[in-house]
Amino acid sequence: MTTIQDVAMRAGCAISTVSRVLNGSPHTTEATRVRVMAAVDELGYRVNTIGRSLKTQKTGAFGVLIPSITNPVFASSLGGIEEAARTAGYDIIVTTSNYDPGRDGEAVEALLARGVEGVLLTVTDPATGRVADRLAARHVPHVLLYNQPIDPAVAAVTVDNRRATADLTGEVIARGHTDIGYVSGVFGSSDRARIRYAGYCDRMREAGLKPQAAVEVPFVGQDRDFVAAVARFLNAPTRPTALLCSNDLLAIRIMAAARTLGLRVPEDLSVAGFDGIDIGRMVEPSLATILQPAADMGRQAVQFLFALMRGEREPATLIMPHTFRPGRSLAAARGGTIAGALRAAPAPALNRKTIP
Amino acid sequence: MTTIQDVAMRAGCAISTVSRVLNGSPHTTEATRVRVMAAVDELGYRVNTIGRSLKTQKTGAFGVLIPSITNPVFASSLGGIEEAARTAGYDIIVTTSNYDPGRDGEAVEALLARGVEGVLLTVTDPATGRVADRLAARHVPHVLLYNQPIDPAVAAVTVDNRRATADLTGEVIARGHTDIGYVSGVFGSSDRARIRYAGYCDRMREAGLKPQAAVEVPFVGQDRDFVAAVARFLNAPTRPTALLCSNDLLAIRIMAAARTLGLRVPEDLSVAGFDGIDIGRMVEPSLATILQPAADMGRQAVQFLFALMRGEREPATLIMPHTFRPGRSLAAARGGTIAGALRAAPAPALNRKTIP
DNA sequence: TAGGGCGGTGGAAACGTTCCCAAAGGCCGG
DNA sequence: CCGGCCTTTGGGAACGTTTCCACCGCCCTA
């Protein structure tokens, strides 16, 4: 490996001079600058990031913890994160928890050991994990993504999950449904699932309807087990006319399972999701859902993290806007009326706001 | 930050002793071991990876370059990669080219500057990019993933794209289709797209059919442009009865576009993809495709990379097995016969093999 | 012309770790 | 009982970089 030492020798100057030239220090002659750069080119020298990091205590990298890479909503946000990081000259170190609450902690420890300058994280549960606390104790800047922070002192970028699901539930009710079920990933693996369920309950009660118990299904299991679990539920005589799912991937799997069971969506069962993944627009029937701007949330989280690193900003929760995306998976209830749909007040648009 | 120095002071011994205990050197007393570990716990000491890396010239990280995180097939392989890396105690640094041939090079440079010990890469084009050459020149272990290497001295994990597409084309022909089109991502952005097209041509000619010109569509563009481009093609009177797509995501988008245009799949148009992404089984109609074991390919590539790092193995191309996954998107041609399907010889199973 | 200031440069310490080498202590065998 | 060997420990150099400090000319001004 060619080092700064070699360059100095070749250029006939001191190591410190080379370093100055390389870092664009003003105290340097054009002549030496040219000589040094020539030596750099001839030797094919490239600065060693490790040596630099050791001295400067900066690694130029931050960590990202997400539950899963294969869920398109996290893939999208990761895409936004990667882009924003690259633009700023930062590298990202990606790690996953696979929805396992225990792995949140070790994953963050591993990131810390690597010397990341900050961490972006979507934890399984901010209430029980206390991962953010450990980061705070170590003074490592961090931003929660998708999670709703327990402690307002923790920075976060999310949508108003509760309100959004309430809005979505309102859309379903407006289409004449009264028997509306809720299917969810395991509550212990996702605070979003819990919060969204609460939003569903809010709106149901508001409409004078009885919220149903959430059906928790294992999110990462085998397909066969999944279909079996769903079948037990959908074949029951008490099957609802509409089903809210805690996320789009789940909704799409449910639709596929329903088809397997001989149910037609939306004629026999309306389905709605949450996330707004692209694929939801391409499936048949297209999936009604709440759209959250995943890639943009990732980008925003990165900007937020940088601000925190520079000490420019106090931690705050950034609530991103959500929108209802209609889809053919959600139809009027049998016997429901267009008039009923028109009577229902449309959900007011939520604008981005910062809660200090 | 607490350093090894602090621990040594606390434990009342030398820095080197602490280092030995931490690294599990045999030359160490149980008593000192206990004393050191106690000091470590009390001080909450964690080894500084930067300092270690500087000394050992090992970073414990390798780089991953993929075209896009949001394509599920790359997300899946990335999932496999992440898992395998984590198991081995390695971190991964992820970067994307967004199918831009120019960005392959800079991305790899960035990874190298960070001091990765190896690189896993899916480049846009191994023929023109010569990225692998640069890695070889710098003696950085690297494995191509999904790409078919030009130079057999370059390690790679892939499927037999040409043969696989030929197999798939055979399945379509066996269902009585003779007018079979091919839609593809831009050839310049993907060697897979080109090679797969060649496989399609092979099998068409073999069956005495005329291969059609590939329709290249911009893969990352706006949805509106995409639909417009596809519409021009699908509304033409020369529309084929079956369409092969260079990947699943494209196939799913095509199916959605076809629906928008009032075409029924598979009644008016059969569609087949390539990749075997999960979502393809959940869309309606389910997508006929070639399944490549994405996550497993990622894991294998990691193992391969480790072997290369240890100098254990000569570079070679690992061809993973592919399988045809039937789907309702592919039906018998109007006027096609079951007998015709039966007459067609089934594609022989491909087993994994290593080309030395 | 002499002195002061300043721009450019070189030397060296420091970052946190690993690991080689030497020294010290204990134990065993002669 | 003493010498030698082996085990354990300490000291210090090295990894590649940044950056502080000191030094040396040069130029400008008095």
mmCIF file of N, CA and C in Angstrom, chain B residues 190-278:
data_model
loop_
_atom_site.group_PDB
_atom_site.id
_atom_site.type_symbol
_atom_site.label_atom_id
_atom_site.label_comp_id
_atom_site.label_asym_id
_atom_site.label_seq_id
_atom_site.Cartn_x
_atom_site.Cartn_y
_atom_site.Cartn_z
ATOM 1 N N SER B 190 -27.893 -3.624 -18.265
ATOM 2 C CA SER B 190 -27.975 -4.945 -17.654
ATOM 3 C C SER B 190 -27.513 -6.026 -18.611
ATOM 4 N N ASP B 191 -26.420 -6.658 -18.249
ATOM 5 C CA ASP B 191 -25.961 -7.777 -19.074
ATOM 6 C C ASP B 191 -26.943 -8.938 -18.990
ATOM 7 N N ARG B 192 -27.648 -9.053 -17.818
ATOM 8 C CA ARG B 192 -28.632 -10.128 -17.683
ATOM 9 C C ARG B 192 -29.693 -10.002 -18.761
ATOM 10 N N ALA B 193 -30.174 -8.777 -18.969
ATOM 11 C CA ALA B 193 -31.233 -8.562 -19.958
ATOM 12 C C ALA B 193 -30.780 -9.058 -21.330
ATOM 13 N N ARG B 194 -29.556 -8.756 -21.676
ATOM 14 C CA ARG B 194 -29.031 -9.176 -22.990
ATOM 15 C C ARG B 194 -28.909 -10.684 -23.087
ATOM 16 N N ILE B 195 -28.309 -11.266 -22.041
ATOM 17 C CA ILE B 195 -28.072 -12.703 -22.074
ATOM 18 C C ILE B 195 -29.386 -13.466 -22.096
ATOM 19 N N ARG B 196 -30.351 -12.967 -21.329
ATOM 20 C CA ARG B 196 -31.650 -13.641 -21.303
ATOM 21 C C ARG B 196 -32.314 -13.564 -22.677
ATOM 22 N N TYR B 197 -32.159 -12.439 -23.300
ATOM 23 C CA TYR B 197 -32.723 -12.299 -24.645
ATOM 24 C C TYR B 197 -32.103 -13.321 -25.592
ATOM 25 N N ALA B 198 -30.806 -13.510 -25.440
ATOM 26 C CA ALA B 198 -30.124 -14.499 -26.277
ATOM 27 C C ALA B 198 -30.710 -15.889 -26.049
ATOM 28 N N GLY B 199 -31.026 -16.208 -24.799
ATOM 29 C CA GLY B 199 -31.619 -17.503 -24.484
ATOM 30 C C GLY B 199 -32.983 -17.664 -25.136
ATOM 31 N N TYR B 200 -33.731 -16.579 -25.135
ATOM 32 C CA TYR B 200 -35.035 -16.565 -25.800
ATOM 33 C C TYR B 200 -34.866 -16.854 -27.299
ATOM 34 N N CYS B 201 -33.892 -16.171 -27.899
ATOM 35 C CA CYS B 201 -33.644 -16.363 -29.332
ATOM 36 C C CYS B 201 -33.246 -17.813 -29.621
ATOM 37 N N ASP B 202 -32.363 -18.337 -28.777
ATOM 38 C CA ASP B 202 -31.931 -19.733 -28.939
ATOM 39 C C ASP B 202 -33.137 -20.659 -29.110
ATOM 40 N N ARG B 203 -34.008 -20.585 -28.119
ATOM 41 C CA ARG B 203 -35.103 -21.556 -28.064
ATOM 42 C C ARG B 203 -36.123 -21.307 -29.169
ATOM 43 N N MET B 204 -36.314 -20.046 -29.517
ATOM 44 C CA MET B 204 -37.245 -19.725 -30.600
ATOM 45 C C MET B 204 -36.761 -20.370 -31.900
ATOM 46 N N ARG B 205 -35.505 -20.157 -32.192
ATOM 47 C CA ARG B 205 -34.932 -20.702 -33.434
ATOM 48 C C ARG B 205 -34.994 -22.215 -33.420
ATOM 49 N N GLU B 206 -34.648 -22.763 -32.270
ATOM 50 C CA GLU B 206 -34.657 -24.216 -32.113
ATOM 51 C C GLU B 206 -36.040 -24.785 -32.446
ATOM 52 N N ALA B 207 -37.076 -23.990 -32.120
ATOM 53 C CA ALA B 207 -38.450 -24.440 -32.374
ATOM 54 C C ALA B 207 -38.918 -24.026 -33.763
ATOM 55 N N GLY B 208 -38.012 -23.446 -34.532
ATOM 56 C CA GLY B 208 -38.383 -23.026 -35.874
ATOM 57 C C GLY B 208 -39.222 -21.755 -35.892
ATOM 58 N N LEU B 209 -39.162 -20.996 -34.794
ATOM 59 C CA LEU B 209 -39.924 -19.749 -34.730
ATOM 60 C C LEU B 209 -38.980 -18.564 -34.899
ATOM 61 N N LYS B 210 -39.559 -17.452 -35.294
ATOM 62 C CA LYS B 210 -38.734 -16.280 -35.538
ATOM 63 C C LYS B 210 -38.661 -15.428 -34.259
ATOM 64 N N PRO B 211 -37.480 -15.254 -33.711
ATOM 65 C CA PRO B 211 -37.358 -14.384 -32.536
ATOM 66 C C PRO B 211 -37.734 -12.961 -32.923
ATOM 67 N N GLN B 212 -38.445 -12.285 -32.045
ATOM 68 C CA GLN B 212 -38.792 -10.906 -32.343
ATOM 69 C C GLN B 212 -37.765 -9.970 -31.737
ATOM 70 N N ALA B 213 -37.710 -8.764 -32.275
ATOM 71 C CA ALA B 213 -36.785 -7.766 -31.705
ATOM 72 C C ALA B 213 -37.198 -7.468 -30.270
ATOM 73 N N ALA B 214 -36.216 -7.285 -29.400
ATOM 74 C CA ALA B 214 -36.517 -6.974 -28.007
ATOM 75 C C ALA B 214 -37.040 -5.543 -27.908
ATOM 76 N N VAL B 215 -38.072 -5.369 -27.114
ATOM 77 C CA VAL B 215 -38.572 -4.024 -26.844
ATOM 78 C C VAL B 215 -37.925 -3.550 -25.552
ATOM 79 N N GLU B 216 -37.065 -2.560 -25.675
ATOM 80 C CA GLU B 216 -36.385 -2.060 -24.474
ATOM 81 C C GLU B 216 -37.197 -0.929 -23.848
ATOM 82 N N VAL B 217 -37.495 -1.044 -22.572
ATOM 83 C CA VAL B 217 -38.222 0.032 -21.897
ATOM 84 C C VAL B 217 -37.362 0.572 -20.756
ATOM 85 N N PRO B 218 -37.461 1.865 -20.524
ATOM 86 C CA PRO B 218 -36.680 2.454 -19.424
ATOM 87 C C PRO B 218 -37.184 1.885 -18.113
ATOM 88 N N PHE B 219 -36.288 1.349 -17.347
ATOM 89 C CA PHE B 219 -36.707 0.590 -16.172
ATOM 90 C C PHE B 219 -36.996 1.467 -14.964
ATOM 91 N N VAL B 220 -36.337 2.584 -14.877
ATOM 92 C CA VAL B 220 -36.454 3.389 -13.665
ATOM 93 C C VAL B 220 -37.272 4.666 -13.869
ATOM 94 N N GLY B 221 -37.889 4.818 -15.033
ATOM 95 C CA GLY B 221 -38.561 6.078 -15.345
ATOM 96 C C GLY B 221 -39.882 6.283 -14.628
ATOM 97 N N GLN B 222 -40.597 7.296 -15.045
ATOM 98 C CA GLN B 222 -41.909 7.598 -14.486
ATOM 99 C C GLN B 222 -42.918 6.555 -14.957
ATOM 100 N N ASP B 223 -43.916 6.341 -14.139
ATOM 101 C CA ASP B 223 -44.917 5.347 -14.453
ATOM 102 C C ASP B 223 -45.703 5.718 -15.716
ATOM 103 N N ARG B 224 -45.978 7.012 -15.860
ATOM 104 C CA ARG B 224 -46.766 7.469 -16.988
ATOM 105 C C ARG B 224 -46.047 7.157 -18.317
ATOM 106 N N ASP B 225 -44.765 7.490 -18.354
ATOM 107 C CA ASP B 225 -43.964 7.219 -19.550
ATOM 108 C C ASP B 225 -43.942 5.731 -19.851
ATOM 109 N N PHE B 226 -43.827 4.986 -18.773
ATOM 110 C CA PHE B 226 -43.756 3.540 -18.926
ATOM 111 C C PHE B 226 -45.024 3.005 -19.582
ATOM 112 N N VAL B 227 -46.153 3.391 -19.025
ATOM 113 C CA VAL B 227 -47.437 2.917 -19.554
ATOM 114 C C VAL B 227 -47.593 3.342 -21.014
ATOM 115 N N ALA B 228 -47.172 4.582 -21.304
ATOM 116 C CA ALA B 228 -47.277 5.070 -22.680
ATOM 117 C C ALA B 228 -46.447 4.203 -23.629
ATOM 118 N N ALA B 229 -45.242 3.898 -23.204
ATOM 119 C CA ALA B 229 -44.364 3.090 -24.050
ATOM 120 C C ALA B 229 -44.955 1.702 -24.267
ATOM 121 N N VAL B 230 -45.462 1.135 -23.193
ATOM 122 C CA VAL B 230 -46.041 -0.201 -23.289
ATOM 123 C C VAL B 230 -47.310 -0.171 -24.138
ATOM 124 N N ALA B 231 -48.084 0.899 -24.002
ATOM 125 C CA ALA B 231 -49.337 1.019 -24.745
ATOM 126 C C ALA B 231 -49.072 1.002 -26.241
ATOM 127 N N ARG B 232 -48.062 1.778 -26.666
ATOM 128 C CA ARG B 232 -47.716 1.810 -28.087
ATOM 129 C C ARG B 232 -47.496 0.409 -28.610
ATOM 130 N N PHE B 233 -46.881 -0.372 -27.780
ATOM 131 C CA PHE B 233 -46.492 -1.716 -28.161
ATOM 132 C C PHE B 233 -47.679 -2.686 -28.105
ATOM 133 N N LEU B 234 -48.445 -2.604 -27.031
ATOM 134 C CA LEU B 234 -49.515 -3.581 -26.834
ATOM 135 C C LEU B 234 -50.762 -3.275 -27.659
ATOM 136 N N ASN B 235 -50.922 -2.028 -28.042
ATOM 137 C CA ASN B 235 -52.104 -1.698 -28.842
ATOM 138 C C ASN B 235 -51.910 -1.972 -30.326
ATOM 139 N N ALA B 236 -50.667 -2.241 -30.696
ATOM 140 C CA ALA B 236 -50.409 -2.497 -32.114
ATOM 141 C C ALA B 236 -51.110 -3.773 -32.561
ATOM 142 N N PRO B 237 -51.496 -3.820 -33.817
ATOM 143 C CA PRO B 237 -52.186 -5.022 -34.318
ATOM 144 C C PRO B 237 -51.267 -6.245 -34.300
ATOM 145 N N THR B 238 -49.984 -5.993 -34.238
ATOM 146 C CA THR B 238 -49.025 -7.103 -34.273
ATOM 147 C C THR B 238 -48.751 -7.678 -32.882
ATOM 148 N N ARG B 239 -49.534 -7.259 -31.924
ATOM 149 C CA ARG B 239 -49.301 -7.710 -30.544
ATOM 150 C C ARG B 239 -49.188 -9.234 -30.471
ATOM 151 N N PRO B 240 -48.152 -9.721 -29.811
ATOM 152 C CA PRO B 240 -47.971 -11.170 -29.691
ATOM 153 C C PRO B 240 -49.000 -11.761 -28.730
ATOM 154 N N THR B 241 -49.057 -13.083 -28.689
ATOM 155 C CA THR B 241 -49.993 -13.727 -27.759
ATOM 156 C C THR B 241 -49.338 -13.998 -26.414
ATOM 157 N N ALA B 242 -48.023 -13.956 -26.406
ATOM 158 C CA ALA B 242 -47.311 -14.151 -25.142
ATOM 159 C C ALA B 242 -46.120 -13.206 -25.087
ATOM 160 N N LEU B 243 -45.790 -12.799 -23.885
ATOM 161 C CA LEU B 243 -44.738 -11.817 -23.697
ATOM 162 C C LEU B 243 -43.775 -12.310 -22.629
ATOM 163 N N LEU B 244 -42.500 -12.372 -22.983
ATOM 164 C CA LEU B 244 -41.481 -12.673 -21.989
ATOM 165 C C LEU B 244 -40.893 -11.362 -21.510
ATOM 166 N N CYS B 245 -40.689 -11.250 -20.195
ATOM 167 C CA CYS B 245 -40.124 -10.019 -19.650
ATOM 168 C C CYS B 245 -38.787 -10.358 -19.010
ATOM 169 N N SER B 246 -37.853 -9.416 -19.077
ATOM 170 C CA SER B 246 -36.503 -9.726 -18.610
ATOM 171 C C SER B 246 -36.415 -9.840 -17.103
ATOM 172 N N ASN B 247 -37.438 -9.343 -16.383
ATOM 173 C CA ASN B 247 -37.485 -9.609 -14.943
ATOM 174 C C ASN B 247 -38.911 -9.482 -14.413
ATOM 175 N N ASP B 248 -39.114 -9.957 -13.198
ATOM 176 C CA ASP B 248 -40.461 -10.033 -12.632
ATOM 177 C C ASP B 248 -41.097 -8.671 -12.417
ATOM 178 N N LEU B 249 -40.294 -7.738 -11.930
ATOM 179 C CA LEU B 249 -40.838 -6.423 -11.630
ATOM 180 C C LEU B 249 -41.401 -5.810 -12.904
ATOM 181 N N LEU B 250 -40.659 -5.970 -13.965
ATOM 182 C CA LEU B 250 -41.107 -5.489 -15.267
ATOM 183 C C LEU B 250 -42.385 -6.215 -15.690
ATOM 184 N N ALA B 251 -42.402 -7.526 -15.479
ATOM 185 C CA ALA B 251 -43.575 -8.317 -15.867
ATOM 186 C C ALA B 251 -44.815 -7.851 -15.111
ATOM 187 N N ILE B 252 -44.645 -7.580 -13.833
ATOM 188 C CA ILE B 252 -45.794 -7.162 -13.018
ATOM 189 C C ILE B 252 -46.283 -5.786 -13.469
ATOM 190 N N ARG B 253 -45.337 -4.927 -13.802
ATOM 191 C CA ARG B 253 -45.732 -3.606 -14.289
ATOM 192 C C ARG B 253 -46.444 -3.722 -15.641
ATOM 193 N N ILE B 254 -45.952 -4.626 -16.460
ATOM 194 C CA ILE B 254 -46.576 -4.840 -17.764
ATOM 195 C C ILE B 254 -48.005 -5.343 -17.581
ATOM 196 N N MET B 255 -48.164 -6.269 -16.643
ATOM 197 C CA MET B 255 -49.511 -6.800 -16.419
ATOM 198 C C MET B 255 -50.444 -5.686 -15.962
ATOM 199 N N ALA B 256 -49.960 -4.843 -15.097
ATOM 200 C CA ALA B 256 -50.786 -3.728 -14.620
ATOM 201 C C ALA B 256 -51.121 -2.798 -15.782
ATOM 202 N N ALA B 257 -50.114 -2.525 -16.622
ATOM 203 C CA ALA B 257 -50.341 -1.639 -17.769
ATOM 204 C C ALA B 257 -51.351 -2.273 -18.731
ATOM 205 N N ALA B 258 -51.219 -3.578 -18.946
ATOM 206 C CA ALA B 258 -52.130 -4.276 -19.842
ATOM 207 C C ALA B 258 -53.568 -4.147 -19.339
ATOM 208 N N ARG B 259 -53.723 -4.286 -18.043
ATOM 209 C CA ARG B 259 -55.047 -4.158 -17.438
ATOM 210 C C ARG B 259 -55.610 -2.768 -17.717
ATOM 211 N N THR B 260 -54.753 -1.774 -17.531
ATOM 212 C CA THR B 260 -55.166 -0.392 -17.790
ATOM 213 C C THR B 260 -55.648 -0.230 -19.226
ATOM 214 N N LEU B 261 -55.032 -0.970 -20.128
ATOM 215 C CA LEU B 261 -55.377 -0.858 -21.542
ATOM 216 C C LEU B 261 -56.557 -1.746 -21.915
ATOM 217 N N GLY B 262 -57.116 -2.400 -20.916
ATOM 218 C CA GLY B 262 -58.287 -3.228 -21.180
ATOM 219 C C GLY B 262 -57.956 -4.622 -21.682
ATOM 220 N N LEU B 263 -56.728 -5.025 -21.544
ATOM 221 C CA LEU B 263 -56.352 -6.384 -21.961
ATOM 222 C C LEU B 263 -56.450 -7.331 -20.777
ATOM 223 N N ARG B 264 -56.883 -8.552 -21.051
ATOM 224 C CA ARG B 264 -56.953 -9.537 -19.987
ATOM 225 C C ARG B 264 -55.722 -10.455 -20.042
ATOM 226 N N VAL B 265 -55.115 -10.665 -18.871
ATOM 227 C CA VAL B 265 -54.019 -11.630 -18.757
ATOM 228 C C VAL B 265 -54.575 -12.827 -17.999
ATOM 229 N N PRO B 266 -54.481 -14.037 -18.520
ATOM 230 C CA PRO B 266 -53.739 -14.436 -19.711
ATOM 231 C C PRO B 266 -54.608 -14.575 -20.969
ATOM 232 N N GLU B 267 -55.916 -14.271 -20.874
ATOM 233 C CA GLU B 267 -56.786 -14.557 -22.029
ATOM 234 C C GLU B 267 -56.297 -13.840 -23.301
ATOM 235 N N ASP B 268 -55.997 -12.552 -23.165
ATOM 236 C CA ASP B 268 -55.557 -11.809 -24.352
ATOM 237 C C ASP B 268 -54.043 -11.834 -24.512
ATOM 238 N N LEU B 269 -53.371 -12.042 -23.418
ATOM 239 C CA LEU B 269 -51.910 -11.960 -23.443
ATOM 240 C C LEU B 269 -51.328 -12.768 -22.289
ATOM 241 N N SER B 270 -50.483 -13.723 -22.616
ATOM 242 C CA SER B 270 -49.763 -14.444 -21.566
ATOM 243 C C SER B 270 -48.497 -13.672 -21.219
ATOM 244 N N VAL B 271 -48.114 -13.722 -19.963
ATOM 245 C CA VAL B 271 -46.927 -12.987 -19.523
ATOM 246 C C VAL B 271 -46.062 -13.898 -18.656
ATOM 247 N N ALA B 272 -44.760 -13.804 -18.824
ATOM 248 C CA ALA B 272 -43.837 -14.532 -17.953
ATOM 249 C C ALA B 272 -42.691 -13.611 -17.565
ATOM 250 N N GLY B 273 -42.146 -13.840 -16.405
ATOM 251 C CA GLY B 273 -41.071 -12.985 -15.897
ATOM 252 C C GLY B 273 -39.781 -13.749 -15.691
ATOM 253 N N PHE B 274 -38.936 -13.179 -14.835
ATOM 254 C CA PHE B 274 -37.674 -13.829 -14.495
ATOM 255 C C PHE B 274 -37.214 -13.259 -13.169
ATOM 256 N N ASP B 275 -36.911 -14.123 -12.223
ATOM 257 C CA ASP B 275 -36.357 -13.790 -10.900
ATOM 258 C C ASP B 275 -37.013 -14.640 -9.822
ATOM 259 N N GLY B 276 -38.366 -14.704 -9.888
ATOM 260 C CA GLY B 276 -39.062 -15.463 -8.852
ATOM 261 C C GLY B 276 -39.225 -14.700 -7.563
ATOM 262 N N ILE B 277 -39.511 -13.404 -7.666
ATOM 263 C CA ILE B 277 -39.736 -12.636 -6.443
ATOM 264 C C ILE B 277 -41.042 -13.082 -5.807
ATOM 265 N N ASP B 278 -41.069 -13.023 -4.477
ATOM 266 C CA ASP B 278 -42.205 -13.509 -3.697
ATOM 267 C C ASP B 278 -43.528 -12.934 -4.161
#
